[in-house]
Amino acid sequence: MNIETILNHIDSGHIALPEFQRGYVWNRAQVRGLFESLYKRHPVGSLLVWVTDSQSAKHKGDAPLARGVVKLLLDGQQRITSLYGVMRGRAPAFFDGNAKTFTGLQFNLETEKFSFYQSAMKNDPLWIDVTEAMKGGVDGIGSFATRWPQNANYISRLSRLLGISNILMHAEEVTGEEKTLDVVVDIFNRVNSGGTKLSKGDLALAKICADWPEARDAMKAKVKEWADAGYSFSLDWLLRSVNTVLTGEAKFRFLHDTSAEEIKEGLNRAGKRIDFCLNQISSRLGLDHDRVFFSAYAMPVMVRYLDRREGTMPEKEIDKLLFWYAQTGMRGRFSGSVETSIDKDLETISGGDNSLDRLLDELKLLYGGLRVLPEHFRGWNRGNRFYPILYWLTRMGGACDWCSGVKLKANLLGNANKLEMHHIFPKARLKKQGYKRPDVNALANFCFLTSECNGKIRDKLPEQYFPKIEEEHPGALASQWIPEDQQLWKIGNYPKFLEARRALLAEEANRRLLELLHGDARWLEGQSSDSKPVPTVLGGIADEDEEKELMEINDWVKNHGLLKGILAYEHSTADDGGQHAIFDLAWPDGIQEELSEPVALLLNESAETIGVANLAGFRCFVSQAAFKRYVQKEILESG
């Protein structure tokens, strides 16, 4: 059938998208390329459709299907959506994506080139708006002809453009009663093996949506609820917790035979358990937003454990579970093979009483004694695993602001009381003394203050501002684990200051951990396997200014309808789960998920860090300008 007929069938409900299809992910370059190929009458590939009964068909969007037999697009969604968007001037009913991608396509009658609208085209009559031309059809050629000098070639080219609607597209059909959803999704994955192949979570969700069409929207609503509270989670992550609640397994294949009613119940239970865990982690550990929320994949295990107790536990047991959570974050428990680690922990908690004790025994066996050592604070940058621990100690350890003396608890009122990271020894002064980036941005040189106080101190040296703080707010320095020896406040003794403060931080961390254990020190005893030298972790977000710059880039990306990147993305190997590098801002699955290559923005990083990212398959950019040019030229096609 020709393209116009296909679009008409979409309007009438005879053609739609199956529920398991992802949203629209093409960029402007792909839209332009499609129309260039069609204009030149080059082949653009056939479609693959699933012919099924409309009564049993689960489709995307709210528009009703036609009665009888309908066709669901398995391959060709991006092409057909682009054609519909440009030729109809609006998105189809099943649309889920960024409509700006196909808005404003122009055609030049002289050069026969396609491009998206730019201000320079405004007064040039040879640039034709493709949507306007398509909607006007052949009858509208006359009105266009009045805009430019009579030229037979122009009319011929415009007619050729309008002829795109009559181009035939072959559609192969998947039919037969034996073509169940499982079979069809497998066909979809085989056809799309080089493009939008479904992940394990997508496949599981597709099968869920076959029985419960609203499942995806219900899960999206819950994820948005957490996002509004400052926590960023994916549908896959939520589905993993639903899976563990219902099956006690990490692998999604165990979810396939679960009924729609069971899934609804599982989502309800998982949501409540996650809310409970987040509230406990926020209130007891002070980890109250996404940037300090580490070990997200510990949550499915916690959710399963809590669900087996029907959502209620005594305080001691809750605190012990929080101890386990903090330890998984510090040790990178889920940085390697996520499913394998989750499954092992789920198996550990599956049997009888004292399963939480066994979970802690497993951690101790794996890592040795679970005490925090001064060496753990030897790292640097905001992506280090012990950065959230420093934040936790600040929020829950009675740390005081150095200008007001107020304890830095959560929910302080006023923008001036927002917590900011402060370099105790100023960056500029340390760099002037020849210290390198890892030393300047050492964790032990970080503390948290209100933004107002951070601005007041600015670039003063500790030996200048510490005495005044101690005079005006006695004990405020000690509350932030500052060594008492005033000789260590001098920049010439900076390495010794770091060493002394690491010891104080480790001591405080162990004291807080022991509180969570209510004095039961058996898991903190023994020799830690981490007592060996902590390996150097490459890269990372150095300071508040760099993080602000990266967040601005993320907002810019989001405002263009694209996926936000992951701040302080942790690159580790599946072999040991060790933390090897921190990439400032990364899109491991591409800015257009699984359609563009992995991308990393690395600001002020070493050649070694960039080399690691390149070897890991990331396309690297070292400046905002270069990154934006890439997005605009290759993703948005607007420059």
mmCIF file with all atom_site columns, N, CA, C and O in Angstrom, residues 144-166:
data_model
loop_
_atom_site.group_PDB
_atom_site.id
_atom_site.type_symbol
_atom_site.label_atom_id
_atom_site.label_alt_id
_atom_site.label_comp_id
_atom_site.label_asym_id
_atom_site.label_entity_id
_atom_site.label_seq_id
_atom_site.pdbx_PDB_ins_code
_atom_site.Cartn_x
_atom_site.Cartn_y
_atom_site.Cartn_z
_atom_site.occupancy
_atom_site.B_iso_or_equiv
_atom_site.pdbx_formal_charge
_atom_site.auth_seq_id
_atom_site.auth_comp_id
_atom_site.auth_asym_id
_atom_site.auth_atom_id
_atom_site.pdbx_PDB_model_num
ATOM 1  N N  . PHE A 1 144 ? 1.756  28.020 -4.103  1.00 0.00 ? 144 PHE A N  1
ATOM 2  C CA . PHE A 1 144 ? 3.208  28.068 -3.937  1.00 0.00 ? 144 PHE A CA 1
ATOM 3  C C  . PHE A 1 144 ? 3.869  28.740 -5.133  1.00 0.00 ? 144 PHE A C  1
ATOM 4  O O  . PHE A 1 144 ? 4.836  29.484 -4.986  1.00 0.00 ? 144 PHE A O  1
ATOM 5  N N  . ALA A 1 145 ? 3.318  28.481 -6.331  1.00 0.00 ? 145 ALA A N  1
ATOM 6  C CA . ALA A 1 145 ? 3.939  29.020 -7.549  1.00 0.00 ? 145 ALA A CA 1
ATOM 7  C C  . ALA A 1 145 ? 3.937  30.535 -7.573  1.00 0.00 ? 145 ALA A C  1
ATOM 8  O O  . ALA A 1 145 ? 4.784  31.160 -8.226  1.00 0.00 ? 145 ALA A O  1
ATOM 9  N N  . THR A 1 146 ? 2.995  31.153 -6.862  1.00 0.00 ? 146 THR A N  1
ATOM 10 C CA . THR A 1 146 ? 2.947  32.617 -6.851  1.00 0.00 ? 146 THR A CA 1
ATOM 11 C C  . THR A 1 146 ? 4.068  33.217 -6.019  1.00 0.00 ? 146 THR A C  1
ATOM 12 O O  . THR A 1 146 ? 4.298  34.425 -6.079  1.00 0.00 ? 146 THR A O  1
ATOM 13 N N  . ARG A 1 147 ? 4.777  32.406 -5.259  1.00 0.00 ? 147 ARG A N  1
ATOM 14 C CA . ARG A 1 147 ? 5.816  32.927 -4.377  1.00 0.00 ? 147 ARG A CA 1
ATOM 15 C C  . ARG A 1 147 ? 7.161  33.092 -5.083  1.00 0.00 ? 147 ARG A C  1
ATOM 16 O O  . ARG A 1 147 ? 8.022  33.816 -4.605  1.00 0.00 ? 147 ARG A O  1
ATOM 17 N N  . TRP A 1 148 ? 7.348  32.391 -6.224  1.00 0.00 ? 148 TRP A N  1
ATOM 18 C CA . TRP A 1 148 ? 8.635  32.478 -6.894  1.00 0.00 ? 148 TRP A CA 1
ATOM 19 C C  . TRP A 1 148 ? 8.416  32.629 -8.399  1.00 0.00 ? 148 TRP A C  1
ATOM 20 O O  . TRP A 1 148 ? 7.334  32.341 -8.927  1.00 0.00 ? 148 TRP A O  1
ATOM 21 N N  . PRO A 1 149 ? 9.442  33.115 -9.099  1.00 0.00 ? 149 PRO A N  1
ATOM 22 C CA . PRO A 1 149 ? 9.320  33.295 -10.553 1.00 0.00 ? 149 PRO A CA 1
ATOM 23 C C  . PRO A 1 149 ? 8.906  31.993 -11.241 1.00 0.00 ? 149 PRO A C  1
ATOM 24 O O  . PRO A 1 149 ? 9.283  30.908 -10.800 1.00 0.00 ? 149 PRO A O  1
ATOM 25 N N  . GLN A 1 150 ? 8.079  32.106 -12.283 1.00 0.00 ? 150 GLN A N  1
ATOM 26 C CA . GLN A 1 150 ? 7.637  30.919 -13.002 1.00 0.00 ? 150 GLN A CA 1
ATOM 27 C C  . GLN A 1 150 ? 8.842  30.107 -13.467 1.00 0.00 ? 150 GLN A C  1
ATOM 28 O O  . GLN A 1 150 ? 9.752  30.609 -14.120 1.00 0.00 ? 150 GLN A O  1
ATOM 29 N N  . ASN A 1 151 ? 8.836  28.852 -13.080 1.00 0.00 ? 151 ASN A N  1
ATOM 30 C CA . ASN A 1 151 ? 9.956  27.983 -13.437 1.00 0.00 ? 151 ASN A CA 1
ATOM 31 C C  . ASN A 1 151 ? 9.419  26.560 -13.474 1.00 0.00 ? 151 ASN A C  1
ATOM 32 O O  . ASN A 1 151 ? 8.972  26.020 -12.458 1.00 0.00 ? 151 ASN A O  1
ATOM 33 N N  . ALA A 1 152 ? 9.441  25.970 -14.638 1.00 0.00 ? 152 ALA A N  1
ATOM 34 C CA . ALA A 1 152 ? 8.880  24.621 -14.805 1.00 0.00 ? 152 ALA A CA 1
ATOM 35 C C  . ALA A 1 152 ? 9.600  23.608 -13.926 1.00 0.00 ? 152 ALA A C  1
ATOM 36 O O  . ALA A 1 152 ? 8.987  22.659 -13.431 1.00 0.00 ? 152 ALA A O  1
ATOM 37 N N  . ASN A 1 153 ? 10.909 23.831 -13.736 1.00 0.00 ? 153 ASN A N  1
ATOM 38 C CA . ASN A 1 153 ? 11.671 22.893 -12.903 1.00 0.00 ? 153 ASN A CA 1
ATOM 39 C C  . ASN A 1 153 ? 11.173 22.918 -11.462 1.00 0.00 ? 153 ASN A C  1
ATOM 40 O O  . ASN A 1 153 ? 11.093 21.876 -10.804 1.00 0.00 ? 153 ASN A O  1
ATOM 41 N N  . TYR A 1 154 ? 10.840 24.113 -10.963 1.00 0.00 ? 154 TYR A N  1
ATOM 42 C CA . TYR A 1 154 ? 10.374 24.231 -9.589  1.00 0.00 ? 154 TYR A CA 1
ATOM 43 C C  . TYR A 1 154 ? 9.057  23.480 -9.401  1.00 0.00 ? 154 TYR A C  1
ATOM 44 O O  . TYR A 1 154 ? 8.854  22.769 -8.412  1.00 0.00 ? 154 TYR A O  1
ATOM 45 N N  . ILE A 1 155 ? 8.149  23.660 -10.366 1.00 0.00 ? 155 ILE A N  1
ATOM 46 C CA . ILE A 1 155 ? 6.857  22.972 -10.274 1.00 0.00 ? 155 ILE A CA 1
ATOM 47 C C  . ILE A 1 155 ? 7.048  21.469 -10.341 1.00 0.00 ? 155 ILE A C  1
ATOM 48 O O  . ILE A 1 155 ? 6.401  20.698 -9.615  1.00 0.00 ? 155 ILE A O  1
ATOM 49 N N  . SER A 1 156 ? 7.949  21.037 -11.197 1.00 0.00 ? 156 SER A N  1
ATOM 50 C CA . SER A 1 156 ? 8.236  19.603 -11.326 1.00 0.00 ? 156 SER A CA 1
ATOM 51 C C  . SER A 1 156 ? 8.796  19.046 -10.020 1.00 0.00 ? 156 SER A C  1
ATOM 52 O O  . SER A 1 156 ? 8.412  17.948 -9.590  1.00 0.00 ? 156 SER A O  1
ATOM 53 N N  . ARG A 1 157 ? 9.689  19.810 -9.388  1.00 0.00 ? 157 ARG A N  1
ATOM 54 C CA . ARG A 1 157 ? 10.304 19.339 -8.138  1.00 0.00 ? 157 ARG A CA 1
ATOM 55 C C  . ARG A 1 157 ? 9.289  19.310 -6.997  1.00 0.00 ? 157 ARG A C  1
ATOM 56 O O  . ARG A 1 157 ? 9.301  18.406 -6.162  1.00 0.00 ? 157 ARG A O  1
ATOM 57 N N  . LEU A 1 158 ? 8.404  20.307 -6.993  1.00 0.00 ? 158 LEU A N  1
ATOM 58 C CA . LEU A 1 158 ? 7.370  20.318 -5.965  1.00 0.00 ? 158 LEU A CA 1
ATOM 59 C C  . LEU A 1 158 ? 6.414  19.142 -6.166  1.00 0.00 ? 158 LEU A C  1
ATOM 60 O O  . LEU A 1 158 ? 5.993  18.498 -5.197  1.00 0.00 ? 158 LEU A O  1
ATOM 61 N N  . SER A 1 159 ? 6.095  18.845 -7.406  1.00 0.00 ? 159 SER A N  1
ATOM 62 C CA . SER A 1 159 ? 5.231  17.697 -7.702  1.00 0.00 ? 159 SER A CA 1
ATOM 63 C C  . SER A 1 159 ? 5.899  16.397 -7.275  1.00 0.00 ? 159 SER A C  1
ATOM 64 O O  . SER A 1 159 ? 5.238  15.485 -6.762  1.00 0.00 ? 159 SER A O  1
ATOM 65 N N  . ARG A 1 160 ? 7.202  16.312 -7.483  1.00 0.00 ? 160 ARG A N  1
ATOM 66 C CA . ARG A 1 160 ? 7.933  15.114 -7.071  1.00 0.00 ? 160 ARG A CA 1
ATOM 67 C C  . ARG A 1 160 ? 7.903  14.974 -5.542  1.00 0.00 ? 160 ARG A C  1
ATOM 68 O O  . ARG A 1 160 ? 7.772  13.866 -5.006  1.00 0.00 ? 160 ARG A O  1
ATOM 69 N N  . LEU A 1 161 ? 8.033  16.107 -4.855  1.00 0.00 ? 161 LEU A N  1
ATOM 70 C CA . LEU A 1 161 ? 7.956  16.089 -3.398  1.00 0.00 ? 161 LEU A CA 1
ATOM 71 C C  . LEU A 1 161 ? 6.590  15.575 -2.946  1.00 0.00 ? 161 LEU A C  1
ATOM 72 O O  . LEU A 1 161 ? 6.496  14.695 -2.076  1.00 0.00 ? 161 LEU A O  1
ATOM 73 N N  . LEU A 1 162 ? 5.522  16.106 -3.535  1.00 0.00 ? 162 LEU A N  1
ATOM 74 C CA . LEU A 1 162 ? 4.173  15.686 -3.150  1.00 0.00 ? 162 LEU A CA 1
ATOM 75 C C  . LEU A 1 162 ? 3.911  14.232 -3.513  1.00 0.00 ? 162 LEU A C  1
ATOM 76 O O  . LEU A 1 162 ? 3.101  13.552 -2.874  1.00 0.00 ? 162 LEU A O  1
ATOM 77 N N  . GLY A 1 163 ? 4.641  13.740 -4.513  1.00 0.00 ? 163 GLY A N  1
ATOM 78 C CA . GLY A 1 163 ? 4.474  12.355 -4.951  1.00 0.00 ? 163 GLY A CA 1
ATOM 79 C C  . GLY A 1 163 ? 4.945  11.336 -3.931  1.00 0.00 ? 163 GLY A C  1
ATOM 80 O O  . GLY A 1 163 ? 4.673  10.137 -4.086  1.00 0.00 ? 163 GLY A O  1
ATOM 81 N N  . ILE A 1 164 ? 5.639  11.804 -2.898  1.00 0.00 ? 164 ILE A N  1
ATOM 82 C CA . ILE A 1 164 ? 6.089  10.883 -1.849  1.00 0.00 ? 164 ILE A CA 1
ATOM 83 C C  . ILE A 1 164 ? 4.894  10.139 -1.251  1.00 0.00 ? 164 ILE A C  1
ATOM 84 O O  . ILE A 1 164 ? 4.986  8.961  -0.889  1.00 0.00 ? 164 ILE A O  1
ATOM 85 N N  . SER A 1 165 ? 3.751  10.820 -1.162  1.00 0.00 ? 165 SER A N  1
ATOM 86 C CA . SER A 1 165 ? 2.581  10.196 -0.543  1.00 0.00 ? 165 SER A CA 1
ATOM 87 C C  . SER A 1 165 ? 2.076  8.986  -1.331  1.00 0.00 ? 165 SER A C  1
ATOM 88 O O  . SER A 1 165 ? 1.359  8.149  -0.789  1.00 0.00 ? 165 SER A O  1
ATOM 89 N N  . ASN A 1 166 ? 2.452  8.889  -2.604  1.00 0.00 ? 166 ASN A N  1
ATOM 90 C CA . ASN A 1 166 ? 1.993  7.769  -3.438  1.00 0.00 ? 166 ASN A CA 1
ATOM 91 C C  . ASN A 1 166 ? 3.007  6.627  -3.528  1.00 0.00 ? 166 ASN A C  1
ATOM 92 O O  . ASN A 1 166 ? 2.747  5.625  -4.200  1.00 0.00 ? 166 ASN A O  1
#
